[in-house]
XYZ file of N, CA, C and O in Angstrom:
796
model
N 39.205 -46.773 43.964
C 39.160 -45.504 43.311
C 38.284 -45.550 42.056
O 37.622 -44.587 41.726
N 38.283 -46.690 41.339
C 37.419 -46.852 40.180
C 35.954 -46.748 40.561
O 35.157 -46.204 39.804
N 35.620 -47.258 41.717
C 34.234 -47.207 42.151
C 33.799 -45.761 42.384
O 32.656 -45.411 42.204
N 34.731 -44.899 42.792
C 34.401 -43.512 43.053
C 34.061 -42.772 41.755
O 33.176 -41.933 41.715
N 34.746 -43.050 40.630
C 34.507 -42.378 39.352
C 33.478 -43.080 38.459
O 33.073 -42.549 37.441
N 33.064 -44.254 38.818
C 32.118 -45.027 38.005
C 30.815 -44.254 37.730
O 30.318 -44.293 36.605
N 30.219 -43.564 38.682
C 28.982 -42.826 38.384
C 29.182 -41.682 37.373
O 28.250 -41.237 36.719
N 30.410 -41.184 37.218
C 30.669 -40.075 36.299
C 30.866 -40.526 34.850
O 30.830 -39.705 33.934
N 31.073 -41.815 34.614
C 31.331 -42.320 33.258
C 30.158 -42.034 32.309
O 30.372 -41.511 31.203
N 28.912 -42.342 32.651
C 27.812 -42.034 31.715
C 27.694 -40.537 31.417
O 27.455 -40.138 30.286
N 27.912 -39.707 32.440
C 27.836 -38.266 32.236
C 28.954 -37.790 31.316
O 28.740 -36.984 30.405
N 30.150 -38.301 31.509
C 31.293 -37.933 30.666
C 31.061 -38.382 29.237
O 31.336 -37.637 28.274
N 30.539 -39.584 29.053
C 30.252 -40.105 27.714
C 29.203 -39.241 27.006
O 29.350 -38.901 25.816
N 28.164 -38.823 27.713
C 27.121 -37.970 27.118
C 27.692 -36.617 26.700
O 27.397 -36.105 25.616
N 28.527 -36.011 27.544
C 29.160 -34.744 27.197
C 30.080 -34.896 25.986
O 30.129 -34.025 25.111
N 30.821 -35.977 25.949
C 31.736 -36.230 24.826
C 30.954 -36.363 23.512
O 31.308 -35.769 22.492
N 29.870 -37.126 23.513
C 29.057 -37.303 22.300
C 28.407 -35.986 21.865
O 28.332 -35.683 20.672
N 27.946 -35.190 22.814
C 27.340 -33.905 22.476
C 28.369 -32.975 21.842
O 28.076 -32.262 20.873
N 29.574 -32.968 22.380
C 30.627 -32.121 21.816
C 30.990 -32.574 20.404
O 31.202 -31.740 19.516
N 31.051 -33.861 20.168
C 31.360 -34.370 18.825
C 30.260 -34.009 17.831
O 30.538 -33.628 16.694
N 29.027 -34.126 18.250
C 27.905 -33.825 17.353
C 27.893 -32.353 16.978
O 27.674 -31.993 15.818
N 28.131 -31.460 17.935
C 28.111 -30.036 17.596
C 29.310 -29.650 16.748
O 29.223 -28.786 15.889
N 30.440 -30.284 16.927
C 31.622 -29.986 16.115
C 31.423 -30.437 14.681
O 31.720 -29.702 13.742
N 30.848 -31.620 14.445
C 30.637 -32.093 13.072
C 29.570 -31.260 12.370
O 29.650 -31.000 11.185
N 28.538 -30.792 13.098
C 27.495 -29.944 12.496
C 28.091 -28.614 12.046
O 27.778 -28.108 10.983
N 28.987 -28.037 12.878
C 29.605 -26.769 12.517
C 30.536 -26.926 11.326
O 30.676 -26.025 10.520
N 31.157 -28.049 11.165
C 32.058 -28.262 10.033
C 31.275 -28.364 8.728
O 31.743 -27.952 7.686
N 30.048 -28.916 8.801
C 29.256 -29.087 7.588
C 28.595 -27.786 7.138
O 28.474 -27.523 5.966
N 28.130 -26.955 8.049
C 27.368 -25.739 7.723
C 28.110 -24.517 8.225
O 28.119 -24.251 9.422
N 28.733 -23.729 7.328
C 29.365 -22.495 7.785
C 28.286 -21.508 8.236
O 27.301 -21.309 7.554
N 28.482 -20.952 9.413
C 27.495 -20.031 9.956
C 28.179 -18.742 10.377
O 29.362 -18.734 10.686
N 27.401 -17.688 10.378
C 27.901 -16.401 10.826
C 27.144 -16.011 12.075
O 25.955 -16.276 12.200
N 27.831 -15.387 12.989
C 27.200 -14.950 14.223
C 27.117 -13.432 14.223
O 28.071 -12.760 13.836
N 25.963 -12.933 14.615
C 25.747 -11.496 14.667
C 25.285 -11.137 16.071
O 24.595 -11.913 16.719
N 25.631 -9.969 16.507
C 25.126 -9.529 17.801
C 24.696 -8.075 17.712
O 25.231 -7.313 16.919
N 23.736 -7.755 18.498
C 23.220 -6.392 18.551
C 23.793 -5.727 19.792
O 23.502 -6.148 20.900
N 24.656 -4.712 19.631
C 25.260 -4.103 20.809
C 24.246 -3.450 21.740
O 24.443 -3.413 22.933
N 23.149 -2.937 21.195
C 22.186 -2.237 22.042
C 21.400 -3.194 22.927
O 21.070 -2.864 24.057
N 21.118 -4.391 22.447
C 20.317 -5.325 23.225
C 21.114 -6.525 23.700
O 20.624 -7.345 24.438
N 22.344 -6.643 23.270
C 23.216 -7.761 23.622
C 22.543 -9.103 23.305
O 22.575 -10.026 24.087
N 21.892 -9.168 22.141
C 21.294 -10.402 21.658
C 22.172 -10.938 20.550
O 22.818 -10.185 19.833
N 22.188 -12.233 20.382
C 22.940 -12.781 19.267
C 22.123 -13.884 18.627
O 21.279 -14.497 19.259
N 22.372 -14.108 17.336
C 21.704 -15.171 16.610
C 22.638 -15.644 15.515
O 23.606 -14.976 15.170
N 22.347 -16.803 14.969
C 23.168 -17.347 13.902
C 22.380 -17.349 12.608
O 21.184 -17.637 12.601
N 23.040 -17.019 11.501
C 22.422 -16.986 10.194
C 22.955 -18.146 9.373
O 24.158 -18.273 9.180
N 22.075 -19.001 8.921
C 22.463 -20.112 8.069
C 22.651 -19.560 6.657
O 21.689 -19.143 6.024
N 23.879 -19.542 6.157
C 24.189 -18.919 4.868
C 23.437 -19.586 3.719
O 22.960 -18.917 2.812
N 23.308 -20.905 3.738
C 22.608 -21.605 2.652
C 21.126 -21.241 2.642
O 20.530 -21.001 1.592
N 20.515 -21.161 3.820
C 19.095 -20.817 3.896
C 18.870 -19.370 3.463
O 17.900 -19.054 2.788
N 19.772 -18.483 3.821
C 19.637 -17.078 3.430
C 19.748 -16.924 1.928
O 18.997 -16.170 1.318
N 20.657 -17.662 1.292
C 20.812 -17.581 -0.163
C 19.559 -18.093 -0.859
O 19.104 -17.523 -1.855
N 18.971 -19.156 -0.333
C 17.756 -19.704 -0.934
C 16.598 -18.717 -0.806
O 15.811 -18.538 -1.731
N 16.509 -18.044 0.329
C 15.438 -17.074 0.540
C 15.561 -15.891 -0.407
O 14.561 -15.347 -0.862
N 16.761 -15.496 -0.737
C 16.951 -14.365 -1.632
C 16.497 -14.686 -3.047
O 16.176 -13.791 -3.817
N 16.439 -15.945 -3.421
C 16.030 -16.333 -4.769
C 14.535 -16.158 -4.998
O 14.084 -16.018 -6.119
N 13.765 -16.156 -3.965
C 12.314 -16.047 -4.107
C 11.865 -14.614 -3.849
O 12.156 -14.039 -2.824
N 11.134 -14.041 -4.830
C 10.705 -12.647 -4.662
C 9.720 -12.499 -3.511
O 9.734 -11.503 -2.804
N 8.848 -13.480 -3.314
C 7.890 -13.387 -2.215
C 8.634 -13.436 -0.890
O 8.385 -12.633 0.010
N 9.592 -14.393 -0.775
C 10.371 -14.474 0.449
C 11.197 -13.218 0.634
O 11.371 -12.740 1.742
N 11.713 -12.666 -0.458
C 12.504 -11.438 -0.365
C 11.658 -10.300 0.173
O 12.111 -9.521 0.996
N 10.393 -10.210 -0.278
C 9.514 -9.164 0.244
C 9.331 -9.332 1.743
O 9.334 -8.359 2.493
N 9.186 -10.575 2.192
C 9.007 -10.802 3.613
C 10.276 -10.467 4.382
O 10.221 -9.927 5.474
N 11.450 -10.789 3.817
C 12.711 -10.455 4.470
C 12.899 -8.954 4.570
O 13.518 -8.448 5.494
N 12.387 -8.217 3.592
C 12.491 -6.764 3.609
C 11.482 -6.137 4.563
O 11.464 -4.916 4.725
N 10.604 -6.946 5.130
C 9.592 -6.417 6.028
C 8.406 -5.809 5.314
O 7.594 -5.128 5.912
N 8.290 -6.034 3.995
C 7.184 -5.471 3.225
C 6.181 -6.575 2.928
O 6.527 -7.564 2.301
N 4.934 -6.430 3.360
C 3.938 -7.456 3.041
C 3.568 -7.410 1.562
O 3.690 -6.365 0.918
N 3.133 -8.536 1.044
C 2.712 -8.586 -0.348
C 1.453 -7.747 -0.519
O 0.549 -7.784 0.315
N 1.402 -6.955 -1.593
C 0.233 -6.139 -1.872
C -0.260 -6.406 -3.288
O 0.541 -6.595 -4.195
N -1.579 -6.433 -3.430
C -2.156 -6.541 -4.758
C -1.852 -5.269 -5.537
O -1.683 -4.209 -4.947
N -1.762 -5.377 -6.860
C -1.519 -4.170 -7.648
C -2.593 -3.126 -7.360
O -3.768 -3.443 -7.235
N -2.185 -1.882 -7.279
C -3.136 -0.831 -6.937
C -3.212 0.195 -8.058
O -2.355 0.252 -8.934
N -4.241 1.018 -7.988
C -4.380 2.096 -8.947
C -3.204 3.055 -8.818
O -2.751 3.635 -9.794
N -2.693 3.197 -7.603
C -1.538 4.062 -7.383
C -0.352 3.601 -8.233
O 0.343 4.419 -8.839
N -0.121 2.288 -8.293
C 0.992 1.752 -9.095
C 0.779 2.021 -10.582
O 1.722 2.358 -11.306
N -0.459 1.901 -11.051
C -0.772 2.164 -12.454
C -0.487 3.624 -12.793
O 0.175 3.928 -13.790
N -0.968 4.524 -11.950
C -0.777 5.955 -12.214
C 0.695 6.355 -12.086
O 1.199 7.140 -12.886
N 1.372 5.789 -11.116
C 2.793 6.104 -10.946
C 3.590 5.698 -12.180
O 4.455 6.429 -12.651
N 3.281 4.529 -12.710
C 3.961 4.076 -13.928
C 3.606 4.986 -15.099
O 4.452 5.301 -15.934
N 2.361 5.412 -15.172
C 1.946 6.332 -16.228
C 2.713 7.645 -16.172
O 3.171 8.151 -17.200
N 2.884 8.193 -14.970
C 3.643 9.444 -14.819
C 5.091 9.266 -15.263
O 5.683 10.177 -15.836
N 5.645 8.089 -15.001
C 7.027 7.825 -15.408
C 7.172 7.793 -16.936
O 8.269 7.981 -17.451
N 6.060 7.567 -17.637
C 6.100 7.484 -19.102
C 5.756 8.806 -19.798
O 5.698 8.850 -21.028
N 5.543 9.867 -19.037
C 5.253 11.164 -19.657
C 6.396 11.537 -20.592
O 7.572 11.410 -20.247
N 6.026 11.958 -21.794
C 7.024 12.302 -22.810
C 7.302 11.180 -23.794
O 7.944 11.402 -24.817
N 6.804 9.968 -23.513
C 6.966 8.867 -24.466
C 6.207 9.213 -25.735
O 5.070 9.672 -25.682
N 6.824 8.991 -26.867
C 6.247 9.462 -28.125
C 4.937 8.771 -28.484
O 4.686 7.642 -28.077
N 4.140 9.463 -29.259
C 2.891 8.928 -29.782
C 3.200 8.137 -31.051
O 3.995 8.565 -31.886
N 2.541 6.991 -31.182
C 2.661 6.220 -32.412
C 1.354 5.488 -32.663
O 0.904 4.718 -31.804
N 0.717 5.687 -33.804
C -0.528 4.966 -34.095
C -0.279 3.457 -34.034
O 0.683 2.950 -34.621
N -1.104 2.769 -33.285
C -0.962 1.322 -33.134
C 0.101 0.917 -32.136
O 0.294 -0.263 -31.872
N 0.793 1.872 -31.523
C 1.874 1.560 -30.584
C 1.362 1.121 -29.227
O 0.373 1.645 -28.725
N 2.049 0.141 -28.635
C 1.611 -0.359 -27.326
C 2.774 -0.749 -26.424
O 2.627 -1.599 -25.565
N 3.944 -0.144 -26.643
C 5.084 -0.452 -25.779
C 5.988 0.770 -25.660
O 5.905 1.707 -26.453
N 6.870 0.712 -24.672
C 7.792 1.829 -24.466
C 8.788 1.950 -25.606
O 9.254 3.041 -25.902
N 9.082 0.850 -26.255
C 10.058 0.904 -27.352
C 9.451 1.465 -28.638
O 10.130 2.142 -29.402
N 8.180 1.210 -28.885
C 7.552 1.704 -30.117
C 6.864 3.042 -29.921
O 6.670 3.791 -30.873
N 6.467 3.344 -28.691
C 5.598 4.488 -28.422
C 4.171 3.984 -28.269
O 3.909 2.785 -28.416
N 3.251 4.883 -27.950
C 1.874 4.478 -27.659
C 0.863 5.307 -28.437
O 1.067 6.498 -28.658
N -0.248 4.653 -28.790
C -1.444 5.417 -29.105
C -2.262 5.422 -27.811
O -1.834 4.856 -26.796
N -3.432 6.044 -27.804
C -4.153 6.207 -26.543
C -4.567 4.876 -25.909
O -4.351 4.651 -24.723
N -5.137 3.969 -26.690
C -5.584 2.695 -26.110
C -4.400 1.786 -25.807
O -4.443 0.999 -24.856
N -3.333 1.897 -26.585
C -2.123 1.117 -26.308
C -1.489 1.517 -24.991
O -0.998 0.680 -24.228
N -1.508 2.811 -24.693
C -0.975 3.323 -23.431
C -1.781 2.792 -22.244
O -1.224 2.271 -21.271
N -3.100 2.900 -22.332
C -3.969 2.412 -21.249
C -3.803 0.908 -21.068
O -3.640 0.420 -19.951
N -3.840 0.176 -22.178
C -3.686 -1.279 -22.104
C -2.365 -1.688 -21.491
O -2.292 -2.630 -20.690
N -1.302 -0.999 -21.861
C 0.032 -1.294 -21.335
C 0.056 -1.122 -19.813
O 0.541 -1.990 -19.085
N -0.468 -0.009 -19.310
C -0.441 0.242 -17.867
C -1.240 -0.796 -17.090
O -0.773 -1.317 -16.085
N -2.450 -1.085 -17.555
C -3.286 -2.051 -16.828
C -2.713 -3.462 -16.907
O -2.783 -4.217 -15.941
N -2.127 -3.813 -18.027
C -1.521 -5.141 -18.181
C -0.270 -5.277 -17.321
O -0.109 -6.239 -16.579
N 0.624 -4.302 -17.399
C 1.902 -4.390 -16.700
C 1.778 -4.207 -15.191
O 2.511 -4.840 -14.441
N 0.891 -3.346 -14.743
C 0.809 -3.031 -13.318
C -0.293 -3.764 -12.570
O -0.204 -3.889 -11.358
N -1.336 -4.212 -13.267
C -2.445 -4.882 -12.575
C -2.769 -6.253 -13.152
O -3.609 -6.950 -12.617
N -2.117 -6.628 -14.258
C -2.399 -7.925 -14.865
C -3.760 -7.998 -15.529
O -4.304 -9.080 -15.721
N -4.319 -6.852 -15.893
C -5.641 -6.791 -16.525
C -5.454 -6.547 -18.019
O -4.841 -5.557 -18.416
N -5.994 -7.443 -18.831
C -5.899 -7.279 -20.275
C -7.172 -6.595 -20.777
O -8.258 -7.153 -20.713
N -6.985 -5.384 -21.272
C -8.116 -4.621 -21.809
C -8.164 -4.773 -23.323
O -7.153 -5.086 -23.956
N -9.328 -4.534 -23.922
C -9.406 -4.576 -25.386
C -8.445 -3.565 -26.008
O -8.100 -2.561 -25.394
N -8.031 -3.833 -27.246
C -6.999 -3.027 -27.883
C -7.488 -1.667 -28.400
O -6.764 -0.688 -28.359
N -8.706 -1.575 -28.861
C -9.172 -0.312 -29.447
C -10.115 0.422 -28.492
O -10.742 -0.198 -27.626
N -10.238 1.735 -28.686
C -11.149 2.518 -27.846
C -12.601 2.108 -28.079
O -13.411 2.132 -27.157
N -12.926 1.698 -29.308
C -14.306 1.259 -29.594
C -14.659 -0.006 -28.824
O -15.799 -0.174 -28.388
N -13.687 -0.894 -28.656
C -13.934 -2.106 -27.857
C -13.863 -1.781 -26.363
O -14.633 -2.311 -25.570
N -12.927 -0.905 -25.995
C -12.715 -0.565 -24.585
C -13.946 0.090 -23.967
O -14.295 -0.188 -22.822
N -14.628 0.939 -24.723
C -15.792 1.635 -24.174
C -16.948 0.661 -23.921
O -17.853 0.951 -23.133
N -16.896 -0.508 -24.547
C -17.962 -1.499 -24.390
C -17.670 -2.571 -23.347
O -18.449 -3.513 -23.208
N -16.569 -2.456 -22.599
C -16.295 -3.460 -21.567
C -17.397 -3.394 -20.508
O -17.961 -2.327 -20.251
N -17.722 -4.545 -19.918
C -18.810 -4.568 -18.929
C -18.352 -4.036 -17.566
O -18.360 -4.744 -16.575
N -17.957 -2.773 -17.538
C -17.554 -2.115 -16.290
C -18.577 -1.030 -15.989
O -19.224 -0.512 -16.912
N -18.724 -0.669 -14.732
C -19.727 0.348 -14.390
C -19.400 1.720 -14.986
O -18.249 2.142 -14.978
N -20.437 2.388 -15.488
C -20.282 3.774 -15.941
C -20.186 4.664 -14.710
O -20.768 4.370 -13.672
N -19.439 5.748 -14.871
C -19.232 6.667 -13.758
C -19.656 8.062 -14.201
O -19.254 8.536 -15.270
N -20.468 8.714 -13.380
C -20.874 10.093 -13.677
C -19.645 11.001 -13.587
O -18.746 10.752 -12.787
N -19.637 12.026 -14.382
C -18.473 12.910 -14.447
C -18.126 13.518 -13.084
O -16.964 13.641 -12.726
N -19.134 13.856 -12.290
C -18.876 14.450 -10.974
C -18.415 13.412 -9.936
O -18.018 13.779 -8.831
N -18.464 12.109 -10.291
C -18.026 11.042 -9.380
C -16.700 10.413 -9.806
O -16.317 9.361 -9.283
N -16.004 11.028 -10.751
C -14.738 10.449 -11.235
C -13.732 10.275 -10.103
O -13.623 11.125 -9.216
N -13.018 9.155 -10.163
C -11.949 8.865 -9.209
C -10.689 8.522 -9.996
O -10.769 8.037 -11.139
N -9.505 8.733 -9.406
C -8.269 8.363 -10.100
C -8.303 6.905 -10.557
O -8.693 6.018 -9.813
N -7.954 6.713 -11.814
C -7.957 5.371 -12.406
C -9.129 5.102 -13.321
O -9.103 4.128 -14.080
N -10.163 5.931 -13.263
C -11.305 5.731 -14.154
C -10.886 6.001 -15.597
O -10.115 6.927 -15.863
N -11.391 5.184 -16.512
C -11.124 5.398 -17.932
C -12.108 6.437 -18.449
O -13.308 6.349 -18.175
N -11.603 7.415 -19.192
C -12.481 8.437 -19.762
C -12.362 8.400 -21.281
O -11.285 8.175 -21.827
N -13.493 8.587 -21.928
C -13.575 8.426 -23.380
C -14.022 9.723 -24.052
O -14.854 10.467 -23.517
N -13.479 9.948 -25.250
C -13.743 11.172 -25.997
C -14.081 10.863 -27.450
O -13.672 9.822 -27.991
N -14.790 11.781 -28.065
C -15.044 11.743 -29.505
C -14.377 12.984 -30.088
O -14.925 14.078 -30.004
N -13.197 12.815 -30.672
C -12.445 13.977 -31.163
C -12.647 14.237 -32.650
O -12.203 15.259 -33.164
N -13.319 13.319 -33.325
C -13.480 13.484 -34.776
C -14.706 14.318 -35.149
O -14.902 14.634 -36.311
N -15.558 14.620 -34.189
C -16.749 15.412 -34.466
C -17.939 14.593 -34.895
O -18.995 15.124 -35.205
N -17.828 13.281 -34.903
C -18.947 12.423 -35.335
C -19.710 11.812 -34.158
O -20.646 11.052 -34.365
N -19.256 12.079 -32.940
C -19.944 11.539 -31.773
C -19.560 10.111 -31.423
O -20.150 9.524 -30.527
N -18.605 9.527 -32.149
C -18.150 8.160 -31.849
C -16.797 8.213 -31.148
O -15.955 9.047 -31.489
N -16.618 7.300 -30.191
C -15.375 7.271 -29.432
C -14.177 7.030 -30.343
O -14.218 6.193 -31.235
N -13.121 7.800 -30.127
C -11.868 7.540 -30.847
C -10.651 7.960 -30.027
O -9.541 7.987 -30.520
N -10.886 8.269 -28.737
C -9.765 8.615 -27.870
C -10.126 8.265 -26.429
O -11.297 8.287 -26.045
N -9.097 7.943 -25.621
C -9.324 7.585 -24.218
C -8.118 7.987 -23.382
O -7.008 8.138 -23.892
N -8.369 8.157 -22.092
C -7.314 8.482 -21.137
C -7.674 7.924 -19.779
O -8.698 7.268 -19.605
N -6.814 8.195 -18.799
C -7.039 7.740 -17.426
C -7.130 8.963 -16.527
O -6.208 9.785 -16.492
N -8.242 9.072 -15.806
C -8.429 10.190 -14.888
C -7.437 10.066 -13.741
O -7.240 8.984 -13.184
N -6.767 11.171 -13.378
C -5.760 11.128 -12.309
C -6.169 11.941 -11.078
O -5.459 11.952 -10.081
N -7.307 12.617 -11.159
C -7.770 13.412 -10.035
C -7.593 14.900 -10.294
O -6.871 15.311 -11.203
N -8.300 15.708 -9.496
C -8.237 17.163 -9.585
C -8.487 17.692 -10.990
O -7.849 18.646 -11.443
N -9.412 17.038 -11.701
C -9.816 17.512 -13.020
C -8.814 17.255 -14.130
O -8.928 17.842 -15.200
N -7.844 16.359 -13.909
C -6.827 16.083 -14.924
C -6.829 14.615 -15.326
O -7.306 13.748 -14.589
N -6.290 14.350 -16.515
C -6.163 12.966 -16.989
C -4.842 12.822 -17.733
O -4.254 13.782 -18.214
N -4.367 11.573 -17.780
C -3.130 11.252 -18.484
C -3.499 10.418 -19.697
O -4.403 9.570 -19.629
N -2.822 10.675 -20.817
C -3.143 9.966 -22.057
C -1.987 10.113 -23.033
O -1.090 10.926 -22.839
N -2.023 9.304 -24.085
C -1.085 9.476 -25.189
C -1.852 10.251 -26.244
O -2.722 9.712 -26.925
N -1.534 11.520 -26.362
C -2.362 12.444 -27.112
C -2.182 12.368 -28.625
O -3.058 11.914 -29.339
N -1.065 12.840 -29.128
C -0.806 12.840 -30.571
C 0.672 13.149 -30.785
O 1.361 13.579 -29.863
N 1.129 12.955 -32.002
C 2.519 13.270 -32.324
C 2.780 14.756 -32.116
O 3.783 15.155 -31.524
N 1.862 15.579 -32.568
C 2.025 17.034 -32.494
C 2.079 17.537 -31.052
O 2.808 18.471 -30.734
N 1.317 16.907 -30.152
C 1.268 17.400 -28.768
C 2.251 16.701 -27.834
O 2.226 16.936 -26.635
N 3.102 15.846 -28.364
C 4.179 15.289 -27.547
C 3.960 13.924 -26.942
O 4.706 13.512 -26.063
N 2.955 13.190 -27.364
C 2.769 11.829 -26.853
C 2.115 11.808 -25.485
O 1.120 12.490 -25.242
N 2.683 11.018 -24.570
C 2.084 10.862 -23.238
C 2.210 12.170 -22.468
O 3.295 12.727 -22.335
N 1.062 12.640 -21.972
C 1.020 13.916 -21.271
C -0.190 13.985 -20.364
O -1.084 13.146 -20.424
N -0.247 15.016 -19.548
C -1.386 15.276 -18.662
C -2.112 16.505 -19.188
O -1.487 17.500 -19.553
N -3.460 16.422 -19.245
C -4.282 17.546 -19.684
C -5.425 17.765 -18.701
O -5.782 16.855 -17.933
N -6.007 18.943 -18.775
C -7.158 19.281 -17.933
C -8.446 18.866 -18.651
O -8.647 19.195 -19.809
N -9.289 18.166 -17.931
C -10.565 17.724 -18.482
C -11.467 18.918 -18.786
O -12.269 18.879 -19.715
N -11.318 19.994 -18.044
C -12.168 21.167 -18.224
C -11.700 22.102 -19.339
O -12.369 23.097 -19.619
N -10.575 21.781 -20.006
C -10.136 22.641 -21.109
C -11.220 22.630 -22.189
O -11.962 21.662 -22.335
N -11.312 23.690 -22.935
C -12.398 23.796 -23.913
C -12.366 22.637 -24.914
O -13.408 22.112 -25.289
N -11.166 22.217 -25.326
C -11.069 21.134 -26.303
C -11.609 19.825 -25.731
O -12.499 19.194 -26.317
N -11.082 19.386 -24.579
C -11.473 18.084 -24.024
C -12.872 18.123 -23.425
O -13.601 17.124 -23.503
N -13.266 19.204 -22.827
C -14.586 19.312 -22.226
C -15.688 19.100 -23.262
O -16.667 18.393 -23.017
N -15.538 19.684 -24.432
C -16.580 19.577 -25.459
C -16.582 18.212 -26.160
O -17.541 17.874 -26.847
N -15.540 17.428 -25.974
C -15.447 16.131 -26.656
C -15.617 14.931 -25.715
O -15.533 13.789 -26.127
N -15.868 15.207 -24.448
C -16.043 14.155 -23.434
C -17.299 13.337 -23.718
O -18.352 13.899 -24.014
N -17.166 11.997 -23.637
C -18.322 11.117 -23.836
C -18.800 10.475 -22.540
O -19.951 10.595 -22.160
N -17.904 9.711 -21.892
C -18.292 8.976 -20.685
C -17.054 8.456 -19.977
O -15.941 8.575 -20.489
N -17.286 7.854 -18.811
C -16.204 7.241 -18.048
C -16.652 5.878 -17.543
O -17.844 5.648 -17.336
N -15.673 4.990 -17.359
C -15.944 3.661 -16.791
C -14.894 3.343 -15.738
O -13.746 3.786 -15.842
N -15.314 2.573 -14.742
C -14.424 2.187 -13.648
C -14.053 0.712 -13.789
O -14.854 -0.170 -13.561
N -12.794 0.467 -14.154
C -12.308 -0.908 -14.360
C -11.924 -1.540 -13.042
O -12.195 -2.708 -12.799
N -11.265 -0.779 -12.178
C -10.860 -1.291 -10.866
C -11.610 -0.506 -9.816
O -11.493 0.719 -9.729
N -12.395 -1.239 -9.001
C -13.134 -0.586 -7.937
C -12.266 -0.614 -6.689
O -11.901 -1.673 -6.202
N -11.907 0.554 -6.206
C -10.954 0.641 -5.086
C -11.610 0.311 -3.772
O -12.704 0.528 -3.490
């Protein structure tokens, strides 16, 4: 009778070892099982690996199904719109202090695109970026004005499209706001535009 069961011993030993290995692996790593009722598929989620993936923002973006995107002009303008009504402050460059015109522009480009622009409008107008004709303006172009009547730049904003721009105007006019480029005040004081980010 032993001779009859002898061929089954190696097979039984292999099954026994496989069962022991899977039992010890399950004891070490708690896992959760999920199933999709519509497709009757199931998979296991390693809790430790999932926790590690959540710690990384890049991995989190991939888990959310969103590919990584470079900062866009859309993000800069969207952030600018969210700051409408922020008070004007000479020399201001943050949400807590308020903004002057160049501080507002610098803040948006730094925070949303990682671009550090010069602090003053006089320096900003001299950056080595392409000049843009007024009829070729695109959202995101920097526009410069001379409001003092001397013909020298002393104010700047960001063109948002459809003849409008966003800027930190003055204490009297409410700080960050949107104005029409064609208004008599801004139209007569317009100097030039430059394109910092080419879309």
